[in-house]
């Protein structure tokens, strides 16, 4: 499975006062209506309930009709009082909108893709006019390739739609994947007076590159080798930053340590078996956690070259520090759980 994220911000044309945030999304779906299907669990569940009730009503009707009118009618009304039929989903107030996805089944992708329209992120502070124009869409696909094809399809459809609605609306911003991570760190710099800027470095570690490629197979909303510039103290760095829901839900800073790779400037001076517990704790948990917190990220540390005993001891400490510590033997599966399964659970809070 793969998660990508699209940010769409339309702007009004010269002959319009305001354009809905979902304008282009709705036009794309309408224009390709044979390829899109609304998947609404509440509607489908309620429809099935109505069908079952109707079947029961017909059976009961046959059983009481021998008592004649109006007795049989009154009996059915008692048995099927509308006030007694309550259908809903736990955890959502009755007045909330139905949770639904739009399923794409056209030929632009190899497999179907689910699209979820997400609400405004409550943590961020934007002017009302900006909030009204922004639309966020999460894409759930079976592969990174299909997500990329879906984003490309949306981009080409928007260009075509703009040619005949230009007087009413234009697409001001259309971003996905790493572009959204750029926006996220730009906002962190703007909001935090201690942070002065950020940039990307170059890969210097094969294991770091392997981890980043694994992350990209799970979510396109990721960047590697990010270094933040601060006015006081060390400049925090992240081997990988992953925002599966594009800043909604949990964001992750991923620290990668390879104590076996020769030529690794950061750790080659001493392999893991020559380091004491305090050094390892500082390198793998304490220091990277401080860095991650400066960017409002949860920390995942992935390590290669620890002994079984070292990993066990550090895992207990990491858990108490709210840090996820993964070994190179099993990190791919654990990353899938965090970046896909956990993010998908969080998504329900933002779907509109």
Coordinates of C-alpha atoms in Angstrom, one line a residue:
X1 CA 0.0 0.0 0.0
X2 CA 1.1 3.6 -0.7
X3 CA -0.1 7.0 0.7
X4 CA 0.3 10.2 -1.3
X5 CA -1.2 13.6 -0.6
X6 CA -2.4 16.4 -2.9
X7 CA -2.8 20.1 -1.9
X8 CA -5.0 22.1 -4.2
X9 CA -5.6 25.8 -3.9
X10 CA -7.8 27.4 -6.6
X11 CA -8.1 31.2 -7.0
X12 CA -10.9 33.2 -8.5
X13 CA -10.9 34.4 -12.0
X14 CA -11.6 38.0 -13.1
X15 CA -15.4 37.3 -13.5
X16 CA -15.9 35.6 -10.1
X17 CA -16.0 36.7 -6.5
X18 CA -15.3 33.3 -4.8
X19 CA -14.5 29.8 -6.0
X20 CA -15.2 26.7 -3.8
X21 CA -12.1 24.8 -2.7
X22 CA -13.5 21.6 -4.2
X23 CA -14.3 23.2 -7.5
X24 CA -11.6 21.4 -9.6
X25 CA -11.9 18.2 -7.7
X26 CA -15.6 18.0 -8.3
X27 CA -15.1 18.9 -12.0
X28 CA -12.6 16.1 -12.5
X29 CA -15.0 13.6 -10.9
X30 CA -18.0 14.8 -12.9
X31 CA -15.9 14.9 -16.2
X32 CA -14.9 11.3 -15.6
X33 CA -18.0 10.0 -13.9
X34 CA -17.7 6.6 -15.4
X35 CA -14.3 6.1 -13.7
X36 CA -15.2 7.3 -10.2
X37 CA -17.5 5.6 -7.7
X38 CA -18.5 7.0 -4.3
X39 CA -17.8 4.6 -1.5
X40 CA -19.9 5.6 1.5
X41 CA -20.1 3.0 4.3
X42 CA -22.9 4.8 6.1
X43 CA -25.1 5.0 3.1
X44 CA -24.5 1.4 2.1
X45 CA -25.0 0.2 5.6
X46 CA -28.2 2.1 6.0
X47 CA -29.5 0.9 2.6
X48 CA -28.9 -2.7 3.7
X49 CA -30.6 -2.0 7.0
X50 CA -33.6 -0.6 5.1
X51 CA -33.7 -3.6 2.9
X52 CA -33.7 -6.0 5.8
X53 CA -36.4 -4.0 7.6
X54 CA -38.5 -4.0 4.5
X55 CA -38.2 -7.8 4.3
X56 CA -39.2 -8.2 7.9
X57 CA -42.1 -5.7 7.5
X58 CA -43.5 -7.8 4.6
X59 CA -43.2 -11.0 6.7
X60 CA -44.8 -9.4 9.7
X61 CA -47.5 -7.9 7.5
X62 CA -48.5 -11.4 6.4
X63 CA -48.7 -12.6 10.0
X64 CA -50.9 -9.8 11.3
X65 CA -53.1 -9.1 8.2
X66 CA -55.6 -11.7 9.3
X67 CA -56.7 -9.3 12.1
X68 CA -57.9 -6.9 9.5
X69 CA -57.7 -3.2 9.2
X70 CA -57.0 -1.0 11.1
X71 CA -55.6 -3.5 13.7
X72 CA -53.0 -4.9 11.4
X73 CA -51.8 -1.5 10.4
X74 CA -51.5 -0.4 14.0
X75 CA -49.6 -3.5 14.9
X76 CA -47.0 -2.9 12.1
X77 CA -46.6 0.7 13.3
X78 CA -45.9 -0.5 16.8
X79 CA -43.4 -3.1 15.6
X80 CA -41.7 -0.7 13.2
X81 CA -41.7 2.6 15.0
X82 CA -39.3 4.9 13.3
X83 CA -38.2 6.3 16.6
X84 CA -36.9 2.9 17.6
X85 CA -34.7 2.5 14.5
X86 CA -31.3 4.2 15.1
X87 CA -28.4 3.6 12.8
X88 CA -25.0 5.2 13.1
X89 CA -21.3 4.7 13.6
X90 CA -19.6 4.7 17.0
X91 CA -17.3 7.7 17.7
X92 CA -19.0 10.2 15.4
X93 CA -21.9 12.5 16.4
X94 CA -25.2 12.0 14.5
X95 CA -24.9 15.4 12.9
X96 CA -21.5 14.8 11.4
X97 CA -21.2 14.3 7.7
X98 CA -20.9 10.8 6.3
X99 CA -17.4 9.4 5.9
X100 CA -16.8 8.4 2.3
X101 CA -14.1 7.8 -0.3
X102 CA -14.1 8.2 -4.0
X103 CA -12.8 5.1 -5.8
X104 CA -11.1 5.6 -9.2
X105 CA -11.3 2.5 -11.4
X106 CA -10.3 4.0 -14.8
X107 CA -7.4 3.0 -17.1
X108 CA -5.0 5.7 -15.9
X109 CA -3.8 3.4 -13.1
X110 CA -3.1 -0.3 -13.0
X111 CA -5.2 -0.8 -9.9
X112 CA -8.0 1.1 -8.2
X113 CA -7.1 4.2 -6.1
X114 CA -9.1 5.6 -3.2
X115 CA -9.3 9.3 -2.7
X116 CA -10.2 10.9 0.7
X117 CA -11.0 14.6 1.0
X118 CA -9.5 15.8 4.3
X119 CA -10.6 18.7 6.5
X120 CA -8.6 21.7 7.6
X121 CA -5.7 20.9 10.0
X122 CA -6.6 22.5 13.3
X123 CA -3.0 23.0 14.4
X124 CA -2.2 25.4 11.6
X125 CA -3.2 29.0 11.7
X126 CA -4.3 30.4 8.4
X127 CA -6.4 33.3 7.4
X128 CA -10.0 32.5 6.7
X129 CA -9.7 33.3 3.0
X130 CA -6.9 30.8 2.7
X131 CA -8.8 28.1 4.6
X132 CA -11.8 28.4 2.3
X133 CA -9.7 27.9 -0.8
X134 CA -7.5 25.0 0.2
X135 CA -8.4 21.4 -0.5
X136 CA -6.4 18.4 0.7
X137 CA -6.8 14.9 -0.7
X138 CA -5.2 11.7 0.5
X139 CA -4.5 9.0 -2.1
X140 CA -4.4 5.4 -1.1
X141 CA -3.1 3.1 -3.8
X142 CA -1.5 -0.3 -4.1
X143 CA 1.8 1.1 -5.4
X144 CA 3.8 4.3 -5.6
X145 CA 3.6 4.0 -9.4
X146 CA -0.2 4.2 -9.3
X147 CA -0.1 7.2 -7.0
X148 CA 2.2 9.0 -9.3
X149 CA 0.0 8.2 -12.3
X150 CA -3.0 9.5 -10.4
X151 CA -1.3 12.8 -9.5
X152 CA -0.3 13.2 -13.1
X153 CA -3.9 12.5 -14.3
X154 CA -5.2 15.2 -11.9
X155 CA -2.6 17.7 -13.1
X156 CA -3.5 17.1 -16.8
X157 CA -7.3 17.3 -16.1
X158 CA -6.9 20.6 -14.2
X159 CA -5.0 22.1 -17.1
X160 CA -7.8 21.1 -19.5
X161 CA -10.5 22.4 -17.2
X162 CA -8.7 25.7 -16.8
X163 CA -8.9 26.3 -20.6
X164 CA -12.7 26.7 -20.4
X165 CA -13.2 28.0 -16.9
X166 CA -10.3 30.5 -16.7
X167 CA -12.6 33.5 -16.3
X168 CA -14.1 31.8 -13.2
X169 CA -11.2 29.9 -11.6
X170 CA -7.5 29.1 -11.9
X171 CA -5.4 26.6 -10.0
X172 CA -3.1 28.7 -7.8
X173 CA -1.3 25.8 -6.1
X174 CA -1.2 22.1 -7.0
X175 CA 1.3 20.1 -5.0
X176 CA 2.0 16.6 -3.8
X177 CA 4.6 14.5 -2.2
X178 CA 7.9 16.1 -1.3
X179 CA 6.6 19.5 -2.2
X180 CA 4.2 19.3 0.8
X181 CA 7.2 18.4 3.0
X182 CA 8.9 21.6 1.7
X183 CA 5.8 23.6 2.8
X184 CA 5.8 21.9 6.2
X185 CA 9.4 22.9 7.0
X186 CA 8.9 26.4 5.6
X187 CA 6.0 26.8 8.0
X188 CA 8.1 25.5 10.9
X189 CA 10.7 28.1 10.1
X190 CA 8.1 30.9 10.0
X191 CA 6.5 29.9 13.2
X192 CA 9.6 29.3 15.3
X193 CA 11.9 32.3 15.9
X194 CA 14.8 30.0 16.9
X195 CA 14.8 28.4 13.4
X196 CA 16.4 30.4 10.6
X197 CA 16.2 28.1 7.6
X198 CA 16.6 24.6 6.3
X199 CA 18.1 22.8 3.3
X200 CA 18.8 19.3 2.0
X201 CA 22.1 17.5 2.1
X202 CA 23.5 14.7 0.0
X203 CA 23.4 11.0 0.9
X204 CA 26.6 9.7 2.4
X205 CA 25.4 6.4 3.8
X206 CA 24.1 3.4 1.8
X207 CA 21.8 2.3 4.7
X208 CA 20.3 5.8 4.9
X209 CA 19.5 5.6 1.1
X210 CA 18.0 2.1 1.6
X211 CA 15.7 3.4 4.4
X212 CA 14.6 6.4 2.3
X213 CA 13.8 4.2 -0.7
X214 CA 11.7 2.0 1.7
X215 CA 9.8 5.0 3.0
X216 CA 9.2 6.2 -0.6
X217 CA 7.6 2.9 -1.4
X218 CA 5.1 3.6 1.4
X219 CA 4.5 7.3 1.0
X220 CA 5.6 9.9 -1.5
X221 CA 5.2 12.6 1.2
X222 CA 8.9 12.3 2.3
X223 CA 12.3 14.0 1.9
X224 CA 15.7 12.9 2.9
X225 CA 18.7 14.5 4.6
X226 CA 17.0 17.6 5.9
X227 CA 19.1 20.0 8.0
X228 CA 17.6 22.9 10.0
X229 CA 19.5 26.0 10.7
X230 CA 19.1 27.5 14.2
X231 CA 20.4 30.7 15.6
X232 CA 21.6 29.1 18.9
X233 CA 22.9 25.5 19.3
X234 CA 23.4 22.6 16.9
X235 CA 21.7 22.4 13.6
X236 CA 19.2 19.5 13.7
X237 CA 19.3 17.0 10.9
X238 CA 16.9 14.3 9.8
X239 CA 17.9 11.4 7.6
X240 CA 14.3 11.1 6.5
X241 CA 11.2 13.2 7.2
X242 CA 7.9 11.5 6.4
X243 CA 4.5 13.1 6.5
X244 CA 2.1 10.4 5.3
X245 CA -1.0 12.6 5.6
X246 CA 0.8 15.7 4.4
X247 CA 1.0 17.4 7.9
X248 CA -2.3 16.0 9.1
X249 CA -1.9 13.4 11.9
X250 CA 1.5 12.2 13.0
X251 CA 4.7 13.4 11.3
X252 CA 7.9 11.5 11.5
X253 CA 11.6 12.3 11.7
X254 CA 13.6 9.2 11.0
X255 CA 17.2 8.7 12.3
X256 CA 19.3 6.1 10.6
X257 CA 22.5 4.6 12.2
X258 CA 24.8 2.0 10.6
X259 CA 27.6 0.9 12.9
X260 CA 28.8 -1.7 10.4
X261 CA 29.4 0.5 7.3
X262 CA 33.0 1.5 6.8
X263 CA 33.7 5.1 6.0
X264 CA 30.7 6.4 7.9
X265 CA 32.2 9.6 9.3
X266 CA 29.7 9.9 12.1
X267 CA 30.2 6.4 13.6
X268 CA 33.3 4.9 12.1
X269 CA 35.4 6.1 15.1
X270 CA 33.9 3.3 17.2
X271 CA 31.6 0.4 16.3
X272 CA 28.6 -0.2 18.6
X273 CA 30.3 -2.8 20.7
X274 CA 32.9 -0.3 21.7
X275 CA 30.4 2.3 22.9
X276 CA 28.9 2.4 26.3
X277 CA 25.2 2.5 27.0
X278 CA 25.3 6.3 27.6
X279 CA 26.9 7.0 24.2
X280 CA 24.4 4.8 22.4
X281 CA 21.5 6.3 24.3
X282 CA 22.6 9.8 23.3
X283 CA 23.2 8.9 19.6
X284 CA 20.1 6.9 19.1
X285 CA 17.4 8.4 21.4
X286 CA 18.2 11.5 23.4
X287 CA 19.9 13.8 20.8
X288 CA 17.7 12.8 17.8
X289 CA 14.5 13.1 19.9
X290 CA 15.5 16.7 20.8
X291 CA 16.0 17.5 17.1
X292 CA 12.7 15.9 16.1
X293 CA 10.8 17.9 18.7
X294 CA 12.1 21.1 17.2
X295 CA 10.2 20.3 14.0
X296 CA 7.1 18.9 15.8
X297 CA 7.9 15.4 14.7
X298 CA 7.8 12.0 16.4
X299 CA 11.1 10.1 16.2
X300 CA 11.8 6.8 14.6
X301 CA 15.4 5.5 14.9
X302 CA 16.5 2.6 12.7
X303 CA 19.8 1.0 13.6
X304 CA 22.2 -1.5 12.1
X305 CA 25.0 -3.2 14.0
X306 CA 23.7 -3.5 17.6
X307 CA 24.0 -6.7 19.5
X308 CA 20.8 -8.4 20.6
X309 CA 21.5 -7.4 24.2
X310 CA 22.2 -3.7 23.2
X311 CA 19.0 -3.5 21.1
X312 CA 16.9 -5.0 23.9
X313 CA 18.2 -2.6 26.5
X314 CA 17.8 0.4 24.2
X315 CA 14.3 -0.7 23.1
X316 CA 13.0 -0.5 26.7
X317 CA 14.5 3.0 27.1
X318 CA 13.2 4.1 23.7
X319 CA 9.6 3.0 24.6
X320 CA 9.7 5.0 27.9
X321 CA 10.9 8.0 25.9
X322 CA 8.1 7.7 23.3
X323 CA 10.7 6.9 20.6
X324 CA 10.3 4.0 18.1
X325 CA 13.5 2.0 17.8
X326 CA 13.7 -0.4 15.0
X327 CA 16.4 -3.0 14.0
X328 CA 17.5 -3.4 10.4
X329 CA 16.1 -7.0 10.4
X330 CA 12.5 -5.9 10.7
X331 CA 12.2 -2.2 10.0
X332 CA 10.4 -2.5 6.7
X333 CA 7.4 -4.2 8.1
X334 CA 7.3 -1.9 11.2
X335 CA 7.5 1.2 8.9
X336 CA 4.6 -0.1 6.9
X337 CA 2.5 -0.3 10.1
X338 CA 3.5 3.2 11.2
X339 CA 3.3 5.0 7.9
X340 CA 0.3 3.2 6.4
X341 CA -1.8 1.4 9.0
X342 CA -1.4 4.0 11.9
X343 CA -1.8 6.9 9.5
X344 CA -4.9 5.4 7.9
X345 CA -6.4 5.1 11.4
X346 CA -5.6 8.7 12.1
X347 CA -7.1 9.7 8.8
X348 CA -10.7 9.2 10.1
X349 CA -10.3 12.3 12.2
X350 CA -9.9 14.5 9.2
X351 CA -12.1 13.0 6.5
X352 CA -15.1 15.2 5.5

